[in-house]
Amino acid sequence: MARLTEPVTVQVRHTEELSEKELHELRKMLVEVFGARYDDNAWDHCLGGIHYLLRYGDKLVAHGALVPRYMRQGDRVLRGMYGESMATLDDWCHRGFGSTIVAMATAEIRLNYDIGVFAASKYSFYERLGWDKWRGQTFVETEHGIEARGPDRGAVMFRLPRHSTVDPDGDLITNLRSGDPW
């Protein structure tokens, strides 16, 4: 692994603070990481929240977003954030950049929200950073009622603040959206 010679910086910005040029650069980077499965739905899901943009010099090499998402457990509506488009360019993996993004997002959730959730397939990466697989059943609220539904791939991962009263063995409900429901 080559030695880093440029500064590494992380910007924390809301979607509305990103310029058209920055949004274009971000989408290009995410398509490079995720390939053809990073469609318009995936792009739309990552907009409207907080972005963590990690750069090596001027190059965007890692990203993660937290977007507000409706979640409830029983009758209790939760103040929740949903992790979207967590990604590091392949050539920049195993340098701690992804861990940095996840740690910053985790701190935001633990300080300001009832729960953080996202769907993931690389469980061990997130578990070592304090995230767990949701143990209860997951549901989606549709116009026809509540339907049992998990993510299209992987598992729902969650992180709770230290003194949370959310039950990770209970049911978790979110709203229906286009693309992957979780």
N, CA, C and O of each residue as an XYZ file, in Angstrom:
728
protein
N       0.850     -1.172      0.000
C       0.000      0.000      0.000
C       0.897      1.237      0.000
O       1.784      1.378      0.842
N       0.654      2.111     -0.942
C       1.462      3.318     -1.081
C       1.217      4.275      0.083
O       0.126      4.329      0.651
N       2.250      5.016      0.416
C       2.174      6.014      1.481
C       1.310      7.181      1.013
O       1.379      7.583     -0.148
N       0.498      7.721      1.916
C      -0.336      8.877      1.589
C       0.516     10.141      1.619
O       1.232     10.399      2.587
N       0.431     10.917      0.554
C       1.235     12.139      0.468
C       0.386     13.397      0.364
O       0.913     14.506      0.447
N      -0.905     13.243      0.185
C      -1.832     14.367      0.090
C      -2.652     14.443      1.373
O      -2.777     13.444      2.082
N      -3.213     15.614      1.684
C      -4.066     15.694      2.878
C      -5.367     14.921      2.697
O      -5.936     14.873      1.606
N      -5.821     14.320      3.786
C      -7.112     13.634      3.828
C      -8.057     14.545      4.610
O      -7.758     14.948      5.734
N      -9.201     14.864      4.000
C     -10.177     15.741      4.651
C     -11.560     15.104      4.583
O     -11.864     14.330      3.675
N     -12.385     15.446      5.561
C     -13.783     15.010      5.548
C     -14.648     16.252      5.668
O     -14.477     17.068      6.573
N     -15.576     16.373      4.735
C     -16.559     17.451      4.788
C     -17.892     16.844      5.208
O     -18.251     15.754      4.762
N     -18.619     17.545      6.059
C     -19.960     17.145      6.452
C     -20.891     18.221      5.906
O     -20.858     19.371      6.343
N     -21.727     17.826      4.940
C     -22.565     18.797      4.240
C     -23.959     18.233      4.035
O     -24.131     17.025      3.868
N     -24.948     19.104      4.049
C     -26.313     18.720      3.691
C     -26.443     18.735      2.171
O     -25.738     19.482      1.493
N     -27.330     17.924      1.646
C     -27.510     17.826      0.198
C     -27.657     19.201     -0.439
O     -27.024     19.484     -1.456
N     -28.484     20.053      0.147
C     -28.733     21.371     -0.457
C     -27.498     22.264     -0.483
O     -27.488     23.275     -1.185
N     -26.462     21.914      0.264
C     -25.217     22.685      0.257
C     -24.250     22.228     -0.838
O     -23.244     22.893     -1.089
N     -24.544     21.102     -1.488
C     -23.650     20.583     -2.524
C     -23.962     21.247     -3.861
O     -25.125     21.403     -4.232
N     -22.919     21.631     -4.572
C     -23.082     22.236     -5.895
C     -23.429     21.164     -6.925
O     -23.284     19.971     -6.657
N     -23.877     21.580     -8.081
C     -24.156     20.636     -9.167
C     -22.895     19.845     -9.518
O     -22.962     18.644     -9.781
N     -21.765     20.516     -9.521
C     -20.485     19.851     -9.822
C     -20.173     18.777     -8.780
O     -19.742     17.679     -9.130
N     -20.391     19.093     -7.501
C     -20.133     18.126     -6.431
C     -21.106     16.949     -6.504
O     -20.712     15.804     -6.285
N     -22.360     17.224     -6.806
C     -23.344     16.149     -6.946
C     -22.984     15.235     -8.116
O     -23.111     14.015     -8.014
N     -22.539     15.817     -9.218
C     -22.124     15.023    -10.378
C     -20.915     14.144    -10.010
O     -20.875     12.960    -10.346
N     -19.941     14.735     -9.320
C     -18.750     13.989     -8.884
C     -19.143     12.850     -7.950
O     -18.613     11.745     -8.060
N     -20.074     13.117     -7.029
C     -20.525     12.102     -6.074
C     -21.227     10.952     -6.790
O     -20.941      9.785     -6.527
N     -22.134     11.280     -7.683
C     -22.854     10.205     -8.378
C     -21.899      9.365     -9.219
O     -22.025      8.142     -9.264
N     -20.955     10.005     -9.877
C     -19.967      9.277    -10.683
C     -19.170      8.310     -9.801
O     -18.923      7.169    -10.191
N     -18.775      8.764     -8.630
C     -18.013      7.919     -7.704
C     -18.857      6.734     -7.236
O     -18.362      5.610     -7.166
N     -20.132      6.981     -6.914
C     -21.005      5.908     -6.438
C     -21.289      4.881     -7.527
O     -21.358      3.685     -7.241
N     -21.454      5.322     -8.756
C     -21.640      4.387     -9.875
C     -20.376      3.557    -10.067
O     -20.456      2.367    -10.372
N     -19.208      4.178     -9.891
C     -17.947      3.432    -10.016
C     -17.870      2.330     -8.957
O     -17.410      1.226     -9.248
N     -18.313      2.618     -7.744
C     -18.256      1.632     -6.668
C     -19.319      0.545     -6.832
O     -19.006     -0.642     -6.735
N     -20.556      0.932     -7.076
C     -21.676     -0.016     -7.073
C     -22.027     -0.573     -8.448
O     -22.743     -1.570     -8.538
N     -21.547      0.037     -9.506
C     -21.840     -0.446    -10.850
C     -23.272     -0.181    -11.267
O     -23.901      0.768    -10.800
N     -23.778     -1.020    -12.146
C     -25.096     -0.821    -12.763
C     -26.237     -0.845    -11.753
O     -27.298     -0.281    -12.020
N     -26.048     -1.482    -10.602
C     -27.153     -1.530     -9.635
C     -27.376     -0.174     -8.958
O     -28.377      0.017     -8.267
N     -26.443      0.768     -9.155
C     -26.649      2.111     -8.593
C     -27.484      2.922     -9.578
O     -26.961      3.666    -10.409
N     -28.800      2.754     -9.456
C     -29.736      3.364    -10.400
C     -30.306      4.674     -9.846
O     -29.853      5.172     -8.816
N     -31.296      5.218    -10.538
C     -31.912      6.473    -10.107
C     -32.551      6.359     -8.724
O     -32.516      7.313     -7.946
N     -33.140      5.191     -8.408
C     -33.718      5.002     -7.075
C     -32.650      5.103     -5.996
O     -32.840      5.789     -4.992
N     -31.528      4.421     -6.201
C     -30.438      4.465     -5.217
C     -29.944      5.907     -5.039
O     -29.695      6.353     -3.919
N     -29.809      6.620     -6.148
C     -29.359      8.012     -6.088
C     -30.369      8.859     -5.309
O     -29.984      9.619     -4.420
N     -31.647      8.733     -5.635
C     -32.668      9.516     -4.939
C     -32.685      9.217     -3.442
O     -32.917     10.116     -2.634
N     -32.439      7.955     -3.067
C     -32.454      7.569     -1.653
C     -31.355      8.266     -0.861
O     -31.519      8.498      0.337
N     -30.242      8.606     -1.499
C     -29.123      9.196     -0.738
C     -29.220     10.720     -0.631
O     -28.383     11.344      0.023
N     -30.210     11.316     -1.251
C     -30.357     12.776     -1.222
C     -31.300     13.207     -0.107
O     -32.175     12.448      0.311
N     -31.111     14.433      0.366
C     -32.012     14.993      1.363
C     -31.541     14.869      2.794
O     -32.334     15.030      3.722
N     -30.284     14.590      2.989
C     -29.783     14.436      4.356
C     -28.371     14.975      4.508
O     -27.981     15.954      3.872
N     -27.626     14.312      5.360
C     -26.249     14.695      5.697
C     -25.297     13.804      4.903
O     -25.466     12.585      4.863
N     -24.296     14.419      4.272
C     -23.291     13.671      3.512
C     -21.934     13.805      4.197
O     -21.552     14.880      4.659
N     -21.229     12.697      4.249
C     -19.861     12.651      4.752
C     -18.989     12.364      3.531
O     -19.047     11.275      2.960
N     -18.185     13.342      3.140
C     -17.392     13.267      1.914
C     -15.919     13.251      2.282
O     -15.390     14.253      2.762
N     -15.251     12.131      2.063
C     -13.839     12.011      2.397
C     -13.022     12.146      1.120
O     -13.247     11.443      0.134
N     -12.064     13.074      1.167
C     -11.214     13.347      0.004
C      -9.750     13.088      0.338
O      -9.276     13.344      1.445
N      -9.066     12.575     -0.656
C      -7.609     12.475     -0.616
C      -7.132     13.522     -1.605
O      -7.291     13.357     -2.815
N      -6.543     14.603     -1.093
C      -6.259     15.744     -1.960
C      -7.585     16.275     -2.468
O      -8.465     16.612     -1.676
N      -7.735     16.351     -3.774
C      -8.985     16.827     -4.376
C      -9.918     15.697     -4.787
O     -11.034     15.958     -5.237
N      -9.486     14.443     -4.641
C     -10.257     13.300     -5.142
C     -11.217     12.765     -4.079
O     -10.809     12.459     -2.959
N     -12.490     12.656     -4.443
C     -13.488     12.050     -3.572
C     -13.267     10.543     -3.576
O     -13.381      9.903     -4.622
N     -12.950      9.967     -2.413
C     -12.639      8.537     -2.349
C     -13.589      7.739     -1.457
O     -13.632      6.513     -1.552
N     -14.355      8.416     -0.590
C     -15.306      7.707      0.271
C     -16.481      8.622      0.580
O     -16.346      9.845      0.616
N     -17.635      8.004      0.801
C     -18.858      8.763      1.048
C     -19.817      7.930      1.886
O     -19.807      6.700      1.838
N     -20.629      8.616      2.640
C     -21.765      8.022      3.322
C     -22.796      9.109      3.541
O     -22.444     10.278      3.701
N     -24.060      8.737      3.551
C     -25.131      9.697      3.792
C     -26.060      9.173      4.878
O     -26.270      7.967      5.011
N     -26.606     10.094      5.644
C     -27.686      9.805      6.588
C     -28.882     10.628      6.153
O     -28.803     11.853      6.059
N     -29.992      9.953      5.886
C     -31.196     10.662      5.475
C     -32.325     10.361      6.457
O     -32.433      9.242      6.957
N     -33.165     11.357      6.732
C     -34.301     11.103      7.617
C     -35.221     10.061      6.986
O     -35.476     10.091      5.782
N     -35.711      9.149      7.807
C     -36.602      8.104      7.293
C     -37.615      7.767      8.368
O     -37.274      7.631      9.543
N     -38.856      7.633      7.955
C     -39.929      7.260      8.873
C     -39.664      5.850      9.382
O     -39.460      4.920      8.602
N     -39.672      5.709     10.699
C     -39.559      4.405     11.337
C     -40.415      4.427     12.594
O     -40.538      5.448     13.271
N     -40.994      3.287     12.883
C     -41.746      3.202     14.132
C     -41.668      1.799     14.685
O     -41.408      0.823     13.982
N     -41.906      1.749     15.986
C     -41.977      0.483     16.694
C     -43.245      0.544     17.528
O     -43.360      1.356     18.446
N     -44.195     -0.322     17.199
C     -45.513     -0.236     17.839
C     -46.147      1.086     17.448
O     -46.195      1.433     16.268
N     -46.632      1.821     18.432
C     -47.237      3.133     18.172
C     -46.224      4.271     18.253
O     -46.568      5.430     18.017
N     -44.999      3.948     18.581
C     -43.983      4.988     18.773
C     -43.250      5.294     17.462
O     -42.580      4.434     16.893
N     -43.394      6.538     17.000
C     -42.634      7.000     15.836
C     -41.237      7.358     16.330
O     -41.076      8.092     17.305
N     -40.234      6.828     15.642
C     -38.839      7.017     16.052
C     -38.176      8.133     15.258
O     -38.417      8.290     14.061
N     -37.344      8.899     15.936
C     -36.492      9.863     15.224
C     -35.341      9.045     14.654
O     -34.395      8.698     15.360
N     -35.441      8.746     13.374
C     -34.469      7.843     12.776
C     -33.740      8.431     11.585
O     -34.244      9.311     10.888
N     -32.553      7.926     11.376
C     -31.755      8.262     10.193
C     -31.404      6.947      9.502
O     -31.159      5.926     10.144
N     -31.387      7.007      8.190
C     -31.117      5.828      7.386
C     -29.812      6.036      6.630
O     -29.643      7.044      5.945
N     -28.899      5.095      6.753
C     -27.615      5.176      6.062
C     -27.775      4.803      4.601
O     -28.389      3.786      4.277
N     -27.232      5.615      3.729
C     -27.324      5.383      2.288
C     -25.963      5.594      1.626
O     -25.161      6.427      2.047
N     -25.741      4.816      0.588
C     -24.595      5.014     -0.310
C     -23.268      5.097      0.440
O     -22.436      5.961      0.159
N     -23.081      4.186      1.399
C     -21.803      4.077      2.104
C     -20.829      3.392      1.144
O     -21.038      2.240      0.766
N     -19.780      4.089      0.755
C     -18.916      3.553     -0.295
C     -17.507      4.126     -0.217
O     -17.296      5.279      0.160
N     -16.545      3.272     -0.590
C     -15.144      3.679     -0.759
C     -14.672      3.125     -2.090
O     -14.928      1.965     -2.412
N     -13.981      3.954     -2.865
C     -13.426      3.475     -4.131
C     -12.498      2.294     -3.858
O     -11.745      2.303     -2.884
N     -12.554      1.279     -4.718
C     -11.786      0.040     -4.505
C     -10.302      0.292     -4.243
O      -9.721     -0.335     -3.357
N      -9.686      1.189     -4.988
C      -8.253      1.451     -4.821
C      -7.918      2.097     -3.483
O      -6.746      2.192     -3.118
N      -8.926      2.538     -2.755
C      -8.711      3.259     -1.501
C      -9.217      2.487     -0.290
O      -9.213      3.008      0.825
N      -9.650      1.258     -0.500
C     -10.127      0.424      0.616
C      -8.957      0.024      1.522
O      -7.796      0.064      1.114
N      -9.280     -0.354      2.732
C      -8.319     -0.858      3.732
C      -7.332      0.214      4.190
O      -6.184     -0.082      4.522
N      -7.796      1.458      4.202
C      -6.996      2.569      4.728
C      -7.714      3.271      5.884
O      -7.225      4.264      6.422
N      -8.891      2.734      6.256
C      -9.651      3.327      7.353
C     -10.614      4.420      6.924
O     -11.262      5.038      7.768
N     -10.718      4.669      5.623
C     -11.587      5.743      5.159
C     -13.061      5.413      5.384
O     -13.812      6.254      5.876
N     -13.481      4.209      5.032
C     -14.861      3.797      5.262
C     -15.190      3.778      6.744
O     -16.279      4.189      7.144
N     -14.264      3.306      7.556
C     -14.468      3.288      9.009
C     -14.644      4.695      9.563
O     -15.438      4.915     10.477
N     -13.906      5.640      9.009
C     -14.026      7.036      9.435
C     -15.422      7.571      9.137
O     -16.040      8.219      9.982
N     -15.917      7.296      7.930
C     -17.252      7.754      7.535
C     -18.307      7.143      8.456
O     -19.185      7.850      8.951
N     -18.225      5.842      8.685
C     -19.217      5.159      9.526
C     -19.130      5.672     10.968
O     -20.164      5.846     11.612
N     -17.938      5.913     11.480
C     -17.786      6.424     12.849
C     -18.428      7.803     12.994
O     -19.068      8.091     14.005
N     -18.258      8.644     11.995
C     -18.863      9.975     12.063
C     -20.391      9.887     11.997
O     -21.086     10.580     12.740
N     -20.906      9.043     11.119
C     -22.357      8.862     11.018
C     -22.912      8.268     12.316
O     -23.981      8.667     12.777
N     -22.194      7.329     12.894
C     -22.613      6.702     14.149
C     -22.696      7.737     15.269
O     -23.647      7.737     16.050
N     -21.712      8.605     15.342
C     -21.718      9.650     16.377
C     -22.945     10.557     16.218
O     -23.581     10.914     17.209
N     -23.271     10.922     15.000
C     -24.458     11.755     14.744
C     -25.724     11.053     15.242
O     -26.563     11.670     15.899
N     -25.855      9.784     14.933
C     -27.031      9.015     15.352
C     -27.096      8.929     16.874
O     -28.144      9.181     17.468
N     -26.000      8.581     17.491
C     -25.994      8.385     18.945
C     -26.279      9.678     19.709
O     -26.826      9.644     20.811
N     -25.905     10.821     19.122
C     -26.129     12.099     19.795
C     -27.524     12.683     19.566
O     -28.051     13.384     20.431
N     -28.121     12.401     18.413
C     -29.305     13.171     18.021
C     -30.553     12.381     17.626
O     -31.584     12.988     17.336
N     -30.491     11.052     17.606
C     -31.614     10.287     17.073
C     -31.933      9.079     17.953
O     -31.134      8.675     18.798
N     -33.128      8.511     17.732
C     -33.530      7.307     18.457
C     -32.887      6.052     17.875
O     -32.635      5.082     18.589
N     -32.624      6.083     16.556
C     -32.125      4.889     15.884
C     -31.472      5.271     14.559
O     -31.864      6.235     13.902
N     -30.479      4.495     14.195
C     -29.891      4.556     12.859
C     -30.037      3.191     12.234
O     -29.822      2.176     12.897
N     -30.402      3.153     10.958
C     -30.673      1.888     10.280
C     -30.136      1.958      8.850
O     -30.085      3.035      8.256
N     -29.742      0.826      8.307
C     -29.456      0.694      6.880
C     -29.379     -0.778      6.543
O     -29.273     -1.628      7.427
N     -29.433     -1.071      5.249
C     -29.299     -2.457      4.793
C     -27.863     -2.667      4.340
O     -27.283     -1.816      3.666
N     -27.300     -3.798      4.712
C     -25.903     -4.075      4.367
C     -25.693     -5.562      4.137
O     -26.434     -6.403      4.645
N     -24.665     -5.860      3.359
C     -24.291     -7.261      3.159
C     -22.915     -7.556      3.751
O     -22.578     -8.722      3.958
N     -22.119     -6.534      4.027
C     -20.785     -6.720      4.625
C     -20.900     -6.581      6.140
O     -20.413     -5.618      6.733
N     -21.559     -7.574      6.752
C     -21.867     -7.497      8.174
C     -20.641     -7.272      9.055
O     -20.662     -6.416      9.939
N     -19.590     -8.025      8.820
C     -18.450     -7.976      9.738
C     -17.817     -6.589      9.776
O     -17.337     -6.165     10.827
N     -17.809     -5.882      8.662
C     -17.260     -4.518      8.633
C     -18.033     -3.630      9.607
O     -17.432     -2.916     10.410
N     -19.350     -3.674      9.536
C     -20.180     -2.810     10.373
C     -20.263     -3.303     11.810
O     -20.322     -2.497     12.739
N     -20.268     -4.617     12.002
C     -20.333     -5.152     13.361
C     -19.106     -4.751     14.167
O     -19.227     -4.462     15.357
N     -17.954     -4.725     13.562
C     -16.756     -4.321     14.316
C     -16.776     -2.836     14.683
O     -15.996     -2.381     15.519
N     -17.684     -2.084     14.040
C     -17.845     -0.661     14.346
C     -19.043     -0.406     15.264
O     -19.468      0.735     15.444
N     -19.586     -1.501     15.847
C     -20.638     -1.372     16.844
C     -22.054     -1.503     16.329
O     -23.003     -1.324     17.093
N     -22.224     -1.811     15.052
C     -23.560     -2.006     14.486
C     -23.944     -3.482     14.624
O     -23.078     -4.356     14.662
N     -25.248     -3.746     14.700
C     -25.758     -5.107     14.837
C     -26.840     -5.369     13.798
O     -27.431     -4.439     13.249
N     -27.089     -6.652     13.537
C     -28.220     -7.031     12.688
C     -29.498     -6.889     13.511
O     -29.539     -7.248     14.688
N     -30.539     -6.358     12.868
C     -31.840     -6.259     13.532
C     -32.336     -7.664     13.810
O     -32.350     -8.502     12.908
N     -32.744     -7.938     15.044
C     -33.137     -9.290     15.434
C     -34.641     -9.534     15.305
O     -35.082    -10.678     15.190
N     -35.414     -8.469     15.324
C     -36.855     -8.613     15.184
C     -37.260     -8.682     13.720
O     -36.410     -8.759     12.833
N     -38.539     -8.656     13.482
C     -39.038     -8.693     12.113
C     -39.128     -7.263     11.572
O     -39.364     -6.317     12.324
N     -38.937     -7.124     10.261
C     -39.037     -5.812      9.621
C     -40.256     -5.780      8.709
O     -40.613     -6.772      8.073
N     -40.880     -4.610      8.666
C     -42.103     -4.407      7.909
C     -42.023     -3.123      7.103
O     -41.215     -2.236      7.378
N     -42.887     -3.053      6.098
C     -43.040     -1.845      5.301
C     -44.513     -1.457      5.346
O     -45.398     -2.293      5.169
N     -44.755     -0.171      5.586
C     -46.109      0.357      5.615
C     -46.494      0.769      4.198
O     -45.853      1.640      3.609
N     -47.537      0.150      3.648
C     -47.986      0.445      2.288
C     -49.396      1.033      2.337
O     -49.995      1.140      3.408
N     -49.910      1.404      1.192
C     -51.284      1.926      1.140
C     -52.301      0.848      1.492
O     -53.452      1.163      1.793
N     -51.897     -0.416      1.458
C     -52.788     -1.538      1.776
C     -52.580     -2.071      3.192
O     -53.251     -3.022      3.593
N     -51.670     -1.480      3.946
C     -51.409     -1.922      5.307
C     -49.950     -2.272      5.515
O     -49.089     -1.877      4.729
N     -49.680     -3.005      6.564
C     -48.321     -3.379      6.950
C     -47.975     -4.721      6.314
O     -48.742     -5.678      6.418
N     -46.802     -4.792      5.644
C     -46.333     -6.033      5.021
C     -44.963     -6.395      5.569
O     -44.080     -5.543      5.667
N     -44.789     -7.668      5.927
C     -43.477     -8.153      6.364
C     -42.536     -8.065      5.172
O     -42.829     -8.602      4.104
N     -41.413     -7.392      5.350
C     -40.453     -7.230      4.265
C     -39.080     -6.900      4.819
O     -38.938     -6.064      5.712
N     -38.076     -7.563      4.281
C     -36.695     -7.246      4.600
C     -36.049     -6.574      3.403
O     -36.728     -6.283      2.418
N     -34.762     -6.326      3.470
C     -34.072     -5.723      2.337
C     -33.961     -6.710      1.171
O     -34.063     -7.923      1.359
N     -33.751     -6.176     -0.029
C     -33.582     -7.035     -1.209
C     -32.352     -7.925     -1.080
O     -32.335     -9.033     -1.616
N     -31.333     -7.461     -0.383
C     -30.130     -8.275     -0.149
C     -29.546     -7.853      1.207
O     -29.735     -6.723      1.657
N     -28.848     -8.769      1.829
C     -28.222     -8.447      3.107
C     -29.217     -8.442      4.254
O     -30.232     -9.138      4.218
N     -28.913     -7.653      5.268
C     -29.744     -7.576      6.466
C     -29.869     -6.128      6.898
O     -29.056     -5.282      6.525
N     -30.888     -5.855      7.684
C     -31.048     -4.533      8.267
C     -30.085     -4.436      9.441
O     -30.117     -5.262     10.353
N     -29.239     -3.431      9.410
C     -28.286     -3.175     10.491
C     -28.812     -1.991     11.296
O     -29.500     -1.130     10.748
N     -28.499     -1.938     12.585
C     -28.986     -0.828     13.398
C     -27.946     -0.386     14.407
O     -27.022     -1.122     14.754
N     -28.129      0.842     14.863
C     -27.313      1.385     15.948
C     -28.225      2.248     16.805
O     -28.998      3.054     16.285
N     -28.134      2.079     18.104
C     -28.968      2.806     19.038
C     -28.106      3.680     19.944
O     -26.951      3.352     20.214
N     -28.668      4.792     20.412
C     -27.976      5.552     21.459
C     -27.867      4.693     22.715
O     -28.616      3.730     22.879
N     -26.958      5.033     23.579
C     -26.669      4.231     24.768
C     -27.906      3.981     25.635
O     -28.084      2.866     26.125
N     -28.752      4.968     25.837
C     -29.896      4.823     26.741
C     -31.210      4.669     25.976
O     -32.247      5.164     26.418
N     -31.171      4.005     24.866
C     -32.350      3.834     24.021
C     -33.369      2.897     24.650
O     -33.017      1.972     25.382
N     -34.631      3.153     24.353
C     -35.703      2.248     24.769
C     -36.254      1.469     23.575
O     -37.255      0.765     23.710
N     -35.622      1.583     22.419
C     -36.024      0.808     21.241
C     -35.637     -0.655     21.490
O     -34.540     -0.941     21.967
N     -36.539     -1.564     21.165
C     -36.313     -2.990     21.374
C     -35.797     -3.628     20.080
O     -36.570     -3.780     19.134
N     -34.517     -4.006     20.008
C     -33.967     -4.598     18.784
C     -34.503     -5.990     18.464
O     -34.219     -6.533     17.397
N     -35.274     -6.570     19.381
C     -35.928     -7.855     19.125
C     -37.382     -7.666     18.689
O     -38.065     -8.632     18.349
N     -37.841     -6.436     18.701
C     -39.221     -6.141     18.338
C     -39.372     -5.876     16.846
O     -38.411     -5.953     16.079
N     -40.596     -5.564     16.460
C     -40.881     -5.240     15.067
C     -40.395     -3.828     14.752
O     -40.452     -2.938     15.600
N     -39.916     -3.635     13.524
C     -39.505     -2.315     13.055
C     -40.219     -2.058     11.739
O     -40.172     -2.877     10.821
N     -40.876     -0.920     11.659
C     -41.681     -0.574     10.491
C     -41.121      0.684      9.854
O     -40.756      1.635     10.544
N     -41.058      0.678      8.523
C     -40.673      1.867      7.769
C     -41.688      2.078      6.661
O     -42.584      1.259      6.456
N     -41.537      3.190      5.947
C     -42.443      3.491      4.843
C     -41.961      2.836      3.557
O     -40.771      2.570      3.386
N     -42.904      2.581      2.658
C     -42.587      2.031      1.352
C     -41.942      3.120      0.504
O     -42.352      4.279      0.553
N     -40.939      2.745     -0.265
C     -40.301      3.667     -1.194
C     -39.982      2.907     -2.481
O     -40.053      1.679     -2.514
N     -39.639      3.620     -3.513
C     -39.283      2.961     -4.763
C     -37.955      2.239     -4.581
O     -37.137      2.636     -3.751
N     -37.742      1.186     -5.350
C     -36.503      0.416     -5.239
C     -36.530     -0.478     -4.013
O     -37.595     -0.914     -3.576
N     -35.363     -0.747     -3.463
C     -35.222     -1.599     -2.290
C     -35.964     -0.952     -1.112
O     -35.689      0.201     -0.783
N     -36.901     -1.673     -0.468
C     -37.667     -1.064      0.629
C     -36.807     -0.716      1.838
O     -37.126      0.206      2.587
N     -35.727     -1.449      2.025
C     -34.827     -1.160      3.131
C     -33.506     -0.715      2.582
O     -32.588     -0.417      3.346
